[in-house]
């Protein structure tokens, strides 16, 4: 059925999922208010990665609405997946949902939180919706139809928000990074050393230092994708992928897998299931280099700088 999804089909699905994302966003705000009123919170994996009952409630809401509207489509949800439910990827249309991306932010009242709804067809992302109800930010993307940002009731704006600029090196880049929930000594050492080299000044003793403009951590993988898509971040080294990937691709970004993955911007099953990703913003041509060549060069430069390690 994947091959039969037309642009009209995808537009209809987009309209439905946008309305659903806003409904889920209202439930997220309700949960945030309840947390502030009670102070209650439950642990997910450790004290850094917290989640509440609203994570499950939002997923149940989204799943029930999607199942009723699209009963033949498959479903992958972060919470149900974590609880042991598995859906084998096929060519059939499959919704991929993270009900509350940025759960630690959600618990602490930090307003970088969103519901993420992606659609995979033919084993590749074809539609993505990210909605942050705290800031009323709505990112959308449909394969072949572009990516957009609508916020605070204003008309949607095509992404990226400005004409892509050249990016000569990582030293001029604003990089998105995350610590993640695994705080074991091995993981913290790998990431800490990687972040040190990305930020450090080689002229002042940081061996292999790139001295990037700065590092940023929003606490939401999906919103980091949105920020790269709009051009606010130059590159993001994420652990989650689906809705954000198609939004980024439609905004001219290059999305790739691990260190050894081909830089062909094909987010296929191997990339989706690989758990190692990178996304770089649209880059304008310079007098000496095409933008797509700069994207590939900078990804190679980034991967040569950071450690290669297995996420848990």
Coordinates of C-alpha atoms in Angstrom, one line a residue:
X1 CA 0.0 0.0 0.0
X2 CA 3.0 2.3 0.6
X3 CA 3.4 3.0 -3.1
X4 CA -0.2 4.1 -3.4
X5 CA 0.0 7.0 -1.0
X6 CA -0.5 10.0 -3.3
X7 CA 0.3 13.6 -2.4
X8 CA -3.5 14.1 -1.9
X9 CA -3.4 11.1 0.5
X10 CA -0.5 12.6 2.4
X11 CA -2.1 16.0 2.6
X12 CA -5.2 14.4 4.1
X13 CA -3.1 12.5 6.6
X14 CA -1.2 15.7 7.5
X15 CA -4.4 17.6 8.1
X16 CA -5.6 14.9 10.5
X17 CA -2.3 14.5 12.3
X18 CA -1.9 18.2 12.8
X19 CA -5.3 18.4 14.5
X20 CA -4.4 15.3 16.5
X21 CA -1.1 16.8 17.6
X22 CA -2.9 19.9 18.8
X23 CA -5.3 17.7 20.8
X24 CA -2.3 15.8 22.3
X25 CA -0.7 19.1 23.0
X26 CA -3.7 20.2 25.2
X27 CA -3.3 17.0 27.2
X28 CA 0.5 17.7 27.6
X29 CA -0.4 21.1 29.0
X30 CA -2.9 19.5 31.3
X31 CA -0.2 17.1 32.5
X32 CA 2.2 20.0 33.1
X33 CA -0.3 21.8 35.2
X34 CA -1.0 18.7 37.2
X35 CA 2.7 18.2 37.9
X36 CA 3.2 21.8 39.0
X37 CA 0.2 21.4 41.3
X38 CA 1.2 18.1 42.9
X39 CA 5.0 17.9 42.5
X40 CA 4.6 14.2 41.8
X41 CA 6.8 12.5 39.2
X42 CA 7.8 8.9 38.4
X43 CA 11.2 7.6 37.3
X44 CA 11.7 6.2 33.8
X45 CA 15.3 5.0 33.8
X46 CA 17.1 7.3 36.2
X47 CA 16.7 10.7 37.9
X48 CA 17.6 12.5 34.7
X49 CA 15.1 10.8 32.4
X50 CA 11.7 11.3 34.1
X51 CA 8.3 10.6 32.8
X52 CA 4.8 10.7 34.2
X53 CA 1.5 9.0 33.6
X54 CA 0.8 11.6 30.9
X55 CA 3.4 10.1 28.6
X56 CA 1.3 6.9 28.4
X57 CA -2.0 8.8 28.3
X58 CA -0.8 10.9 25.3
X59 CA 0.3 7.9 23.4
X60 CA -3.0 6.1 24.1
X61 CA -4.9 9.1 22.8
X62 CA -2.8 9.4 19.7
X63 CA -2.9 5.6 19.0
X64 CA -6.6 5.4 19.5
X65 CA -7.3 8.3 17.1
X66 CA -4.9 7.0 14.5
X67 CA -6.2 3.4 14.7
X68 CA -9.8 4.6 14.3
X69 CA -9.0 6.8 11.3
X70 CA -6.4 4.6 9.6
X71 CA -7.2 1.0 10.8
X72 CA -4.8 -0.7 8.3
X73 CA -1.8 1.4 9.2
X74 CA 0.7 0.0 11.7
X75 CA 1.8 1.8 14.8
X76 CA 5.1 2.2 16.7
X77 CA 5.0 4.2 20.0
X78 CA 7.8 5.0 22.2
X79 CA 6.0 4.0 25.4
X80 CA 4.5 0.8 24.1
X81 CA 7.9 -0.1 22.5
X82 CA 9.6 0.5 25.8
X83 CA 7.0 -1.8 27.5
X84 CA 7.9 -4.7 25.1
X85 CA 5.5 -4.2 22.1
X86 CA 7.2 -4.6 18.8
X87 CA 6.1 -3.9 15.2
X88 CA 8.3 -5.2 12.5
X89 CA 9.0 -2.7 9.8
X90 CA 7.5 -3.5 6.4
X91 CA 6.6 -1.5 3.3
X92 CA 3.1 -0.8 4.8
X93 CA 2.3 2.7 6.2
X94 CA 3.4 2.8 9.8
X95 CA 2.9 5.7 12.3
X96 CA 5.9 6.3 14.6
X97 CA 5.0 8.4 17.6
X98 CA 6.8 9.9 20.6
X99 CA 4.0 11.1 22.8
X100 CA 6.2 13.5 24.9
X101 CA 9.6 14.2 23.4
X102 CA 11.5 16.0 26.1
X103 CA 10.1 14.3 29.1
X104 CA 12.7 15.7 31.5
X105 CA 11.8 19.2 30.3
X106 CA 8.2 18.3 30.7
X107 CA 8.7 17.4 34.4
X108 CA 10.8 20.4 35.1
X109 CA 8.6 22.9 33.3
X110 CA 11.2 23.7 30.7
X111 CA 9.2 24.6 27.5
X112 CA 11.1 22.5 24.9
X113 CA 8.6 19.7 24.8
X114 CA 6.6 18.3 21.8
X115 CA 4.5 15.5 20.5
X116 CA 6.1 13.8 17.5
X117 CA 4.0 12.0 14.9
X118 CA 5.8 10.5 11.9
X119 CA 4.6 8.3 9.0
X120 CA 6.8 5.8 7.4
X121 CA 5.9 4.2 4.0
X122 CA 8.1 2.1 1.9
X123 CA 10.4 1.9 5.0
X124 CA 11.2 5.6 4.8
X125 CA 9.7 8.7 6.5
X126 CA 7.2 10.5 4.3
X127 CA 5.4 12.8 6.8
X128 CA 6.2 14.4 10.1
X129 CA 4.4 16.6 12.6
X130 CA 6.0 18.1 15.7
X131 CA 3.9 20.3 18.0
X132 CA 5.2 22.1 21.1
X133 CA 2.1 23.3 23.0
X134 CA 4.1 25.4 25.4
X135 CA 5.3 27.8 22.6
X136 CA 2.6 26.9 20.1
X137 CA 5.2 25.8 17.6
X138 CA 4.1 23.5 14.8
X139 CA 6.6 21.9 12.5
X140 CA 5.3 19.9 9.5
X141 CA 6.9 18.2 6.5
X142 CA 5.6 16.0 3.7
X143 CA 7.8 14.2 1.2
X144 CA 7.9 16.3 -2.0
X145 CA 5.9 19.1 -0.5
X146 CA 8.3 21.0 1.7
X147 CA 8.6 21.7 5.4
X148 CA 6.9 24.5 7.4
X149 CA 6.8 26.2 10.8
X150 CA 3.6 27.8 12.1
X151 CA 3.7 29.5 15.5
X152 CA 1.6 31.8 17.7
X153 CA -1.3 31.8 15.3
X154 CA 0.8 33.2 12.4
X155 CA 0.7 31.8 8.9
X156 CA 3.0 28.9 8.3
X157 CA 6.4 29.8 6.9
X158 CA 8.4 27.5 4.6
X159 CA 11.7 26.2 6.0
X160 CA 14.5 27.1 6.3
X161 CA 13.4 30.5 7.5
X162 CA 16.3 32.3 5.7
X163 CA 18.3 31.7 2.6
X164 CA 20.9 29.0 3.4
X165 CA 24.3 30.4 4.3
X166 CA 27.6 28.8 3.5
X167 CA 29.3 27.1 6.4
X168 CA 33.1 26.9 5.9
X169 CA 33.9 24.8 9.0
X170 CA 32.7 23.5 12.4
X171 CA 34.5 26.4 14.0
X172 CA 31.7 28.6 12.7
X173 CA 28.9 26.2 13.7
X174 CA 26.3 26.1 16.4
X175 CA 26.0 22.4 17.3
X176 CA 23.1 20.6 18.9
X177 CA 24.1 17.8 21.4
X178 CA 22.4 15.8 24.2
X179 CA 23.6 13.9 27.2
X180 CA 20.8 11.3 27.0
X181 CA 19.6 9.1 29.8
X182 CA 22.5 6.7 30.0
X183 CA 24.9 8.3 32.6
X184 CA 27.2 5.3 33.0
X185 CA 30.9 6.2 33.3
X186 CA 31.7 4.8 29.9
X187 CA 29.0 6.8 28.1
X188 CA 29.7 10.0 30.0
X189 CA 33.4 9.7 29.2
X190 CA 32.7 9.1 25.5
X191 CA 30.3 12.0 25.2
X192 CA 32.4 14.3 27.5
X193 CA 35.5 13.8 25.5
X194 CA 33.6 14.3 22.2
X195 CA 32.0 17.5 23.5
X196 CA 35.4 18.7 24.7
X197 CA 36.9 18.3 21.3
X198 CA 33.9 20.0 19.5
X199 CA 34.1 23.0 21.8
X200 CA 37.8 23.2 22.7
X201 CA 40.5 25.5 21.4
X202 CA 43.3 23.5 19.8
X203 CA 45.6 26.5 20.3
X204 CA 45.1 26.3 24.0
X205 CA 45.8 22.6 24.5
X206 CA 42.7 20.8 23.4
X207 CA 44.0 18.1 21.1
X208 CA 41.8 17.7 18.0
X209 CA 39.7 20.7 19.2
X210 CA 37.3 22.3 16.6
X211 CA 36.3 25.3 18.7
X212 CA 32.7 25.4 17.5
X213 CA 30.9 28.7 18.1
X214 CA 29.0 26.8 20.9
X215 CA 27.1 23.7 21.9
X216 CA 23.4 23.7 22.6
X217 CA 21.2 21.1 24.3
X218 CA 17.4 21.7 24.0
X219 CA 16.5 18.4 25.7
X220 CA 14.2 17.3 22.8
X221 CA 15.6 15.4 19.9
X222 CA 12.6 16.2 17.7
X223 CA 12.8 19.9 18.4
X224 CA 16.5 19.9 17.7
X225 CA 15.6 18.5 14.3
X226 CA 13.1 21.3 13.8
X227 CA 15.8 23.9 14.9
X228 CA 18.2 22.5 12.3
X229 CA 15.4 22.5 9.7
X230 CA 14.7 26.2 10.3
X231 CA 18.4 27.1 10.3
X232 CA 18.8 28.0 14.0
X233 CA 21.2 25.1 14.6
X234 CA 23.8 24.1 12.1
X235 CA 24.1 20.5 13.0
X236 CA 22.6 18.0 15.5
X237 CA 23.9 14.7 16.7
X238 CA 20.7 12.9 17.7
X239 CA 19.5 9.5 19.0
X240 CA 15.9 9.7 17.8
X241 CA 14.5 9.9 14.2
X242 CA 11.4 9.8 12.1
X243 CA 9.1 12.8 12.1
X244 CA 12.0 15.1 12.5
X245 CA 13.9 13.5 9.6
X246 CA 11.4 14.2 6.9
X247 CA 10.9 17.7 8.1
X248 CA 14.6 18.3 8.0
X249 CA 15.0 16.7 4.6
X250 CA 12.2 18.8 3.1
X251 CA 14.0 21.9 4.5
X252 CA 17.2 21.0 2.5
X253 CA 19.0 19.3 5.4
X254 CA 21.1 16.1 5.0
X255 CA 20.2 13.3 7.3
X256 CA 22.6 10.3 7.7
X257 CA 23.3 7.4 10.0
X258 CA 26.4 6.3 11.8
X259 CA 30.1 7.0 11.0
X260 CA 30.2 4.5 8.2
X261 CA 26.8 5.2 6.6
X262 CA 26.6 6.6 3.1
X263 CA 26.0 10.3 2.8
X264 CA 23.1 10.0 0.3
X265 CA 20.3 11.5 2.4
X266 CA 18.4 8.2 2.2
X267 CA 16.7 7.6 5.6
X268 CA 16.1 3.9 4.9
X269 CA 15.3 1.0 7.3
X270 CA 19.0 0.5 8.1
X271 CA 19.3 4.2 9.2
X272 CA 15.9 4.2 11.0
X273 CA 16.8 1.1 13.1
X274 CA 20.5 2.0 13.5
X275 CA 20.1 4.4 16.5
X276 CA 23.0 6.6 15.3
X277 CA 22.1 9.7 13.3
X278 CA 23.3 13.1 12.3
X279 CA 21.5 16.0 10.6
X280 CA 23.0 19.2 9.1
X281 CA 21.2 22.2 7.9
X282 CA 20.8 23.4 4.3
X283 CA 24.0 25.1 3.3
X284 CA 24.3 27.7 0.6
X285 CA 26.8 27.3 -2.3
X286 CA 30.0 29.3 -1.9
X287 CA 32.4 30.4 -4.7
X288 CA 34.4 27.2 -4.3
X289 CA 32.0 24.6 -3.0
X290 CA 28.4 23.3 -3.6
X291 CA 26.2 23.3 -0.5
X292 CA 25.7 19.5 -0.6
X293 CA 29.4 18.9 -0.8
X294 CA 29.9 21.2 2.3
X295 CA 27.2 19.2 4.1
X296 CA 29.1 15.9 3.4
X297 CA 32.5 17.4 4.3
X298 CA 31.3 18.8 7.6
X299 CA 29.6 15.5 8.6
X300 CA 32.9 13.7 7.9
X301 CA 34.7 16.4 10.0
X302 CA 32.2 16.0 12.8
X303 CA 32.5 12.2 12.9
X304 CA 36.3 12.4 12.8
X305 CA 36.1 14.5 15.9
X306 CA 33.7 12.5 18.1
X307 CA 33.9 9.1 19.6
X308 CA 32.1 6.2 18.0
X309 CA 30.2 4.3 20.7
X310 CA 27.1 2.1 21.0
X311 CA 24.0 3.7 22.6
X312 CA 22.1 1.7 25.2

